[in-house]
Short mmCIF file of C-alpha atoms in Angstrom, two decimals:
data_model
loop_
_atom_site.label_atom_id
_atom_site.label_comp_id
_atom_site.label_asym_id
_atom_site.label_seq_id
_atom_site.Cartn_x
_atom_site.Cartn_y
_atom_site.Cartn_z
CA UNK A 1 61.21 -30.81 -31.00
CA UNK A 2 61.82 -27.30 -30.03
CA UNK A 3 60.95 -28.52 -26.40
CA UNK A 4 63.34 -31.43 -26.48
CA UNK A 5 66.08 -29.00 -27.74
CA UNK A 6 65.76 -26.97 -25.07
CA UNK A 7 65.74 -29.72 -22.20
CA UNK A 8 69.02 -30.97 -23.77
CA UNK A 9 70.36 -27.23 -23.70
CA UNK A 10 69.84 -26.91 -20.07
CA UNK A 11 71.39 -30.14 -19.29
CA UNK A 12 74.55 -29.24 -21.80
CA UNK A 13 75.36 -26.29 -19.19
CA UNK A 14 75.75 -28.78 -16.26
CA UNK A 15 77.61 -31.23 -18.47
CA UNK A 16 80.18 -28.10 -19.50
CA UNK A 17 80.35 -27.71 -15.34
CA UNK A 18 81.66 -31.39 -15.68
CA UNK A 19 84.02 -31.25 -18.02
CA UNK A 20 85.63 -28.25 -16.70
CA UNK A 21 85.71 -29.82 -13.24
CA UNK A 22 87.73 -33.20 -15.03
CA UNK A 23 90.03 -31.13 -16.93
CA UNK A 24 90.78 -29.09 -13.51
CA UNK A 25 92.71 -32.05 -12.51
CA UNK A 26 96.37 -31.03 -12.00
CA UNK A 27 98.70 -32.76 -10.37
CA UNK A 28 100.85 -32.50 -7.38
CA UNK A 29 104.36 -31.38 -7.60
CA UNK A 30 106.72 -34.19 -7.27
CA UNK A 31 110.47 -35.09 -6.03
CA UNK A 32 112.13 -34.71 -9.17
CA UNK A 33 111.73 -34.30 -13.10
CA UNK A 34 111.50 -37.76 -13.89
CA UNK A 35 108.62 -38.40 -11.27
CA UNK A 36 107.14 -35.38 -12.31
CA UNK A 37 106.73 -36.90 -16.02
CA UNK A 38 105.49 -39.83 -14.93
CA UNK A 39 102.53 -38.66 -12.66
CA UNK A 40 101.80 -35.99 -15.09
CA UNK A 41 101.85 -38.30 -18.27
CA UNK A 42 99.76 -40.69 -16.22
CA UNK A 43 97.18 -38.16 -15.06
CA UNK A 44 96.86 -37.07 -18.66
CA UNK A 45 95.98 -40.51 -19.98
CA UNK A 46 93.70 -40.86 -17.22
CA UNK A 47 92.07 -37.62 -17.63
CA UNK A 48 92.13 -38.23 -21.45
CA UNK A 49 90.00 -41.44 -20.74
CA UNK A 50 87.76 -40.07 -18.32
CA UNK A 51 87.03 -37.46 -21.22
CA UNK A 52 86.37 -39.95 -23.61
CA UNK A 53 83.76 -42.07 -21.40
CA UNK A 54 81.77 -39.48 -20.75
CA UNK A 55 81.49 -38.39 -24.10
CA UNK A 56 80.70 -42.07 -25.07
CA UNK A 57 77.85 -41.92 -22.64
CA UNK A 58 76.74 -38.40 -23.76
CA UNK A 59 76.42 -40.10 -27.42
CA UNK A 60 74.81 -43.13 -26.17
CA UNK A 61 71.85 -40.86 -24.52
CA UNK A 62 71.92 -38.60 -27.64
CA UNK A 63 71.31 -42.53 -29.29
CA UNK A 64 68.27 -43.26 -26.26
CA UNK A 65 66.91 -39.72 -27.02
CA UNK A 66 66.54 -40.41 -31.18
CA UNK A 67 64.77 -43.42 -30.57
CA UNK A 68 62.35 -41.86 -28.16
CA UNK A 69 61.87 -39.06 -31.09
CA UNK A 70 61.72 -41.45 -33.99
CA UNK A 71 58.81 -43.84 -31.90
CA UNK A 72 56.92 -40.25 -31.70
CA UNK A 73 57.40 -39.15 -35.12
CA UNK A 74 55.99 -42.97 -35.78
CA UNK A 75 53.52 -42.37 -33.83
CA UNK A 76 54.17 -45.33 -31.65
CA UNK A 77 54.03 -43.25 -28.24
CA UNK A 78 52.32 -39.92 -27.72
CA UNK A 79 53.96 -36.64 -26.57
CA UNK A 80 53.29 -36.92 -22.88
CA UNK A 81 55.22 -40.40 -22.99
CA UNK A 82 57.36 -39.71 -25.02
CA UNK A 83 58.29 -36.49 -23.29
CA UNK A 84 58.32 -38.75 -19.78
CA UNK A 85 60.94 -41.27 -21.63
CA UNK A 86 63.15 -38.34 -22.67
CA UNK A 87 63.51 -36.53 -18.89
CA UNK A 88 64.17 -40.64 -17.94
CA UNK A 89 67.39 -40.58 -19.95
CA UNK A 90 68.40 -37.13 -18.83
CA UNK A 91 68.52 -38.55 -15.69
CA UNK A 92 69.72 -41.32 -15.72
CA UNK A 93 72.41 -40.60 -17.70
CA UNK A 94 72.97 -37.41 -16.24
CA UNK A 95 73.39 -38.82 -12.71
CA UNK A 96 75.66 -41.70 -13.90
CA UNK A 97 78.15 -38.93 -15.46
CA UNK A 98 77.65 -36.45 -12.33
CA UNK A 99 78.70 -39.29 -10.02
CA UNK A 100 81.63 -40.44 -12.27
CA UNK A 101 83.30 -36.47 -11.78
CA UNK A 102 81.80 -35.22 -8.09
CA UNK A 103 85.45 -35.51 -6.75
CA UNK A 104 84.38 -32.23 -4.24
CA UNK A 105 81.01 -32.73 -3.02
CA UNK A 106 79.39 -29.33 -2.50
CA UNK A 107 76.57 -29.02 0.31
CA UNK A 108 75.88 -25.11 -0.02
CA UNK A 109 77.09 -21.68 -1.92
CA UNK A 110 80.91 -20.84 -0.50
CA UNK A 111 81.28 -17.67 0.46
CA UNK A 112 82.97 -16.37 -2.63
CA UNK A 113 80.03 -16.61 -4.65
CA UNK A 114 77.73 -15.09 -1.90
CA UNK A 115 80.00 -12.19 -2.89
CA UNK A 116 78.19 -12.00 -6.44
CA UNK A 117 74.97 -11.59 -4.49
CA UNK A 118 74.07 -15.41 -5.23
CA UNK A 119 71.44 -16.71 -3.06
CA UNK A 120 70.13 -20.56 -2.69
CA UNK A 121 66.28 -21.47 -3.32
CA UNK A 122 64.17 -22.40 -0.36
CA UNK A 123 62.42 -25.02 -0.26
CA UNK A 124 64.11 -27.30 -2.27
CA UNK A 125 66.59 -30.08 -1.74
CA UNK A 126 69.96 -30.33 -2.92
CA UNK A 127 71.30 -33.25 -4.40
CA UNK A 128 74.61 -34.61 -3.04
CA UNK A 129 75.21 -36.67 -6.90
CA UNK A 130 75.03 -33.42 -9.06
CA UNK A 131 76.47 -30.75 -6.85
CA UNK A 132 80.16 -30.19 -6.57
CA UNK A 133 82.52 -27.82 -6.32
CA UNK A 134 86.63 -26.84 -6.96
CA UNK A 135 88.74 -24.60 -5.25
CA UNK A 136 91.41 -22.05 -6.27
CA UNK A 137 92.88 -22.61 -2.55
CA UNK A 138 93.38 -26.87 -3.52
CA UNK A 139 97.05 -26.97 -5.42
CA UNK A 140 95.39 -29.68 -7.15
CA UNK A 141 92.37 -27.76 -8.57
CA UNK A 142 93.56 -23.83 -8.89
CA UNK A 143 90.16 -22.03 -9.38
CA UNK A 144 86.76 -21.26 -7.99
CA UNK A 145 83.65 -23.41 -9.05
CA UNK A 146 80.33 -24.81 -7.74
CA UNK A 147 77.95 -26.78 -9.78
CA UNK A 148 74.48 -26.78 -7.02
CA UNK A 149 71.47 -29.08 -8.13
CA UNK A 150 67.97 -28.92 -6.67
CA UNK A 151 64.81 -30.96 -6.78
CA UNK A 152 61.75 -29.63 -5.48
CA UNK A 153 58.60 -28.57 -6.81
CA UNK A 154 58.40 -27.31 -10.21
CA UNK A 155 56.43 -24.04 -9.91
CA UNK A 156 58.21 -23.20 -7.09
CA UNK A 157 61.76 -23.80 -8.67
CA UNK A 158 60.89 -21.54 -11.43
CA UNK A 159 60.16 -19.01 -9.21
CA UNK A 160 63.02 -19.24 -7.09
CA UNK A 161 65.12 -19.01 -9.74
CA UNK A 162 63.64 -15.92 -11.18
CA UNK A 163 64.32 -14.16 -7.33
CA UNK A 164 67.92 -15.45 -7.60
CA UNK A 165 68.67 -14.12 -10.82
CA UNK A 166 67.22 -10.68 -9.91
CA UNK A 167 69.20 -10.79 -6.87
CA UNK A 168 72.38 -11.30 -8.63
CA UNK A 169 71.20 -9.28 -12.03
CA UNK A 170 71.66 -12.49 -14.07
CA UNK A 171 69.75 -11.79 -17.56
CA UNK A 172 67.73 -14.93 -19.07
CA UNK A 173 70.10 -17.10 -21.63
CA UNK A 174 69.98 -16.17 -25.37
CA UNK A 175 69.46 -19.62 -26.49
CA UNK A 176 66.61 -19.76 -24.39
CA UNK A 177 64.75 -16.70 -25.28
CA UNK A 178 65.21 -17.49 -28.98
CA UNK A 179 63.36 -20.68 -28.12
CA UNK A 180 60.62 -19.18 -26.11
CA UNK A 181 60.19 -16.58 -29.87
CA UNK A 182 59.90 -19.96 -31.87
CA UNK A 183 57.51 -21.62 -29.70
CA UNK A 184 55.66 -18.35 -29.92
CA UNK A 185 55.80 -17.66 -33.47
CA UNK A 186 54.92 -21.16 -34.75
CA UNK A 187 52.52 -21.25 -31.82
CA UNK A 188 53.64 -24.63 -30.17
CA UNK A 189 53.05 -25.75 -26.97
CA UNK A 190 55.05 -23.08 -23.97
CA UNK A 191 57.97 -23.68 -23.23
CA UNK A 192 58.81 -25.42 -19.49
CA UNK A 193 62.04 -24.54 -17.76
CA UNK A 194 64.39 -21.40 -18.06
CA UNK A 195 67.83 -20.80 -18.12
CA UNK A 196 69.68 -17.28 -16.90
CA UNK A 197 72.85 -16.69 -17.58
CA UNK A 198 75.40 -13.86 -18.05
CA UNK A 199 77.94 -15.27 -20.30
CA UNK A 200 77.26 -16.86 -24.09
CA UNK A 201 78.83 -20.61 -23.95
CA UNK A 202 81.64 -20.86 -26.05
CA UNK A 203 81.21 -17.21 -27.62
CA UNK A 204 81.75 -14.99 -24.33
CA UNK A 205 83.17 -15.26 -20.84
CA UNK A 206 82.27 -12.84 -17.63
CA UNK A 207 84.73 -12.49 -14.96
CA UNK A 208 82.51 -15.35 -13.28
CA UNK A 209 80.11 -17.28 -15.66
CA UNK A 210 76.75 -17.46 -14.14
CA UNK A 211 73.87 -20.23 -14.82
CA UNK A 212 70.91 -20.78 -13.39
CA UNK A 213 68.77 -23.03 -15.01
CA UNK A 214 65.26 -25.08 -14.13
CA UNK A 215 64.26 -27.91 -15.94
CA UNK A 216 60.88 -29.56 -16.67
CA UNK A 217 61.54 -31.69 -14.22
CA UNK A 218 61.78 -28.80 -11.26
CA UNK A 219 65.44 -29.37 -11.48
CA UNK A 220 67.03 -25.90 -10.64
CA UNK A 221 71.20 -25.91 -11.20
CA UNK A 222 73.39 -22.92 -10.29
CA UNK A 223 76.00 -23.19 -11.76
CA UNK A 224 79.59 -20.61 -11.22
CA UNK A 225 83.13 -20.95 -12.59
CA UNK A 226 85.46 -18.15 -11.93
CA UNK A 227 87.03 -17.52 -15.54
CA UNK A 228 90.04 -15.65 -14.94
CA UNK A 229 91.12 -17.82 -12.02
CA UNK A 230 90.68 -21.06 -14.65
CA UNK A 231 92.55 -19.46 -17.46
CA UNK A 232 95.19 -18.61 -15.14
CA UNK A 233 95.65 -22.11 -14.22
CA UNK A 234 95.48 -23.46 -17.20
CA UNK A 235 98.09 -21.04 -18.81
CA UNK A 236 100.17 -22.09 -15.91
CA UNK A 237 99.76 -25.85 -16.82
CA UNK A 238 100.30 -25.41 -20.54
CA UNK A 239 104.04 -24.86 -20.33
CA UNK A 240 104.52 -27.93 -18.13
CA UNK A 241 102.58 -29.91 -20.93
CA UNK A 242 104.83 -28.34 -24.05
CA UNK A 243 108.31 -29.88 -22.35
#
């Protein structure tokens, strides 16, 4: 179970990359006040329902994932299938909801992030569905972010990863290490995948939060939204919203 938490942990952090890149959305300044309503109470609605589809499909593949748990719990299907079933969803939900938001395909790091001494694994391909980016320079968008996904060989992602976060001096996540102490306290099977970061979701923000995550897959993300730059737009979108 511990296992299972932890793959749906390192697929939360791209999903939180998603929603961030939806709610980004702002629209484009218009001819006068009453247009201005308009597109921005229409945007809104259609940002509202983009929201609530994808957390409709994030409960239907919390739904797929129960079943797949309750079947081994039963009994019916042993932890190798049962593990095989649960990466299935992940991705095929995951890619369905990564499609829905990639507005701004990304193909490689900009060089804004190279700035925080952020390299890109070798040896691995990047996928053109997960990996997207925003852009503080697009009036429409207002910050900095990349979501990067790569598939590749699983070994080799995990030690990728581990050079990129020493590069960059991105410490491993706090959920994740407090997984890795269960597993070895209650001596379970070891834990596949890992997950860096520099920030504590929903707790504390850097400057620029920081991911990089590998899955048991082999899936390595790097994910990196510049905080301030976000806030800023947001505060600047807030008053628009309140008239």
């Amino acid at each position: 179970m511990r296992r299972n938490y932890l793959i749906i942990k390192l697929f939360g952090f791209s999903f939180v990359a998603i929603i961030l890149f939806i709610a980004g959305c702002i629209p484009p300044p218009q001819t006068n006040e009453t247009d201005k309503f308009d597109t921005e109470l229409k945007t809104f609605k259609k940002s509202m329902n983009n929201i609530g589809q994808t957390l409709d499909m994030v409960d239907a593949m919390q739904k797929e994932v129960n079943k797949v748990e309750q079947k081994r719990a039963l009994g019916e299907i042993s932890d190798k299938e049962a593990e095989r079933q649960l990466l299935e969803i992940k991705e095929t939900y995951g890619r369905t909801l990564a499609k829905k938001s990639n507005l701004n395909p990304a193909t490689s790091l900009p060089q804004w992030a190279n700035h925080l001494n952020l390299t890109e694994p070798a040896g691995m391909r990047l996928d053109p569905d997960y990996s997207q980016m925003t852009s503080a320079n697009n009036p429409d968008e207002g910050f900095n972010s990349v979501l990067l996904v790569y598939v590749g060989d699983y070994n080799l992602a995990m030690k990728e990863a581990a050079r990129i976060a020493r590069i960059a001096n991105i410490p491993m996540g706090k959920d994740y290490m407090q997984a890795v102490e269960l597993s070895k306290t209650y001596n379970t099977e070891p834990i596949k995948g890992v997950a860096y970061m520099n920030f504590d979701p929903f707790i504390e923000d850097k400057d620029f939060n920081i991911s990089i995550t590998v899955d048991e897959s082999g899936m390595l993300t790097i994910s990196v939204v510049d905080v301030q730059q976000m806030k800023n737009e947001f505060e600047k979108k807030a008053p628009e919203s309140d008239n």
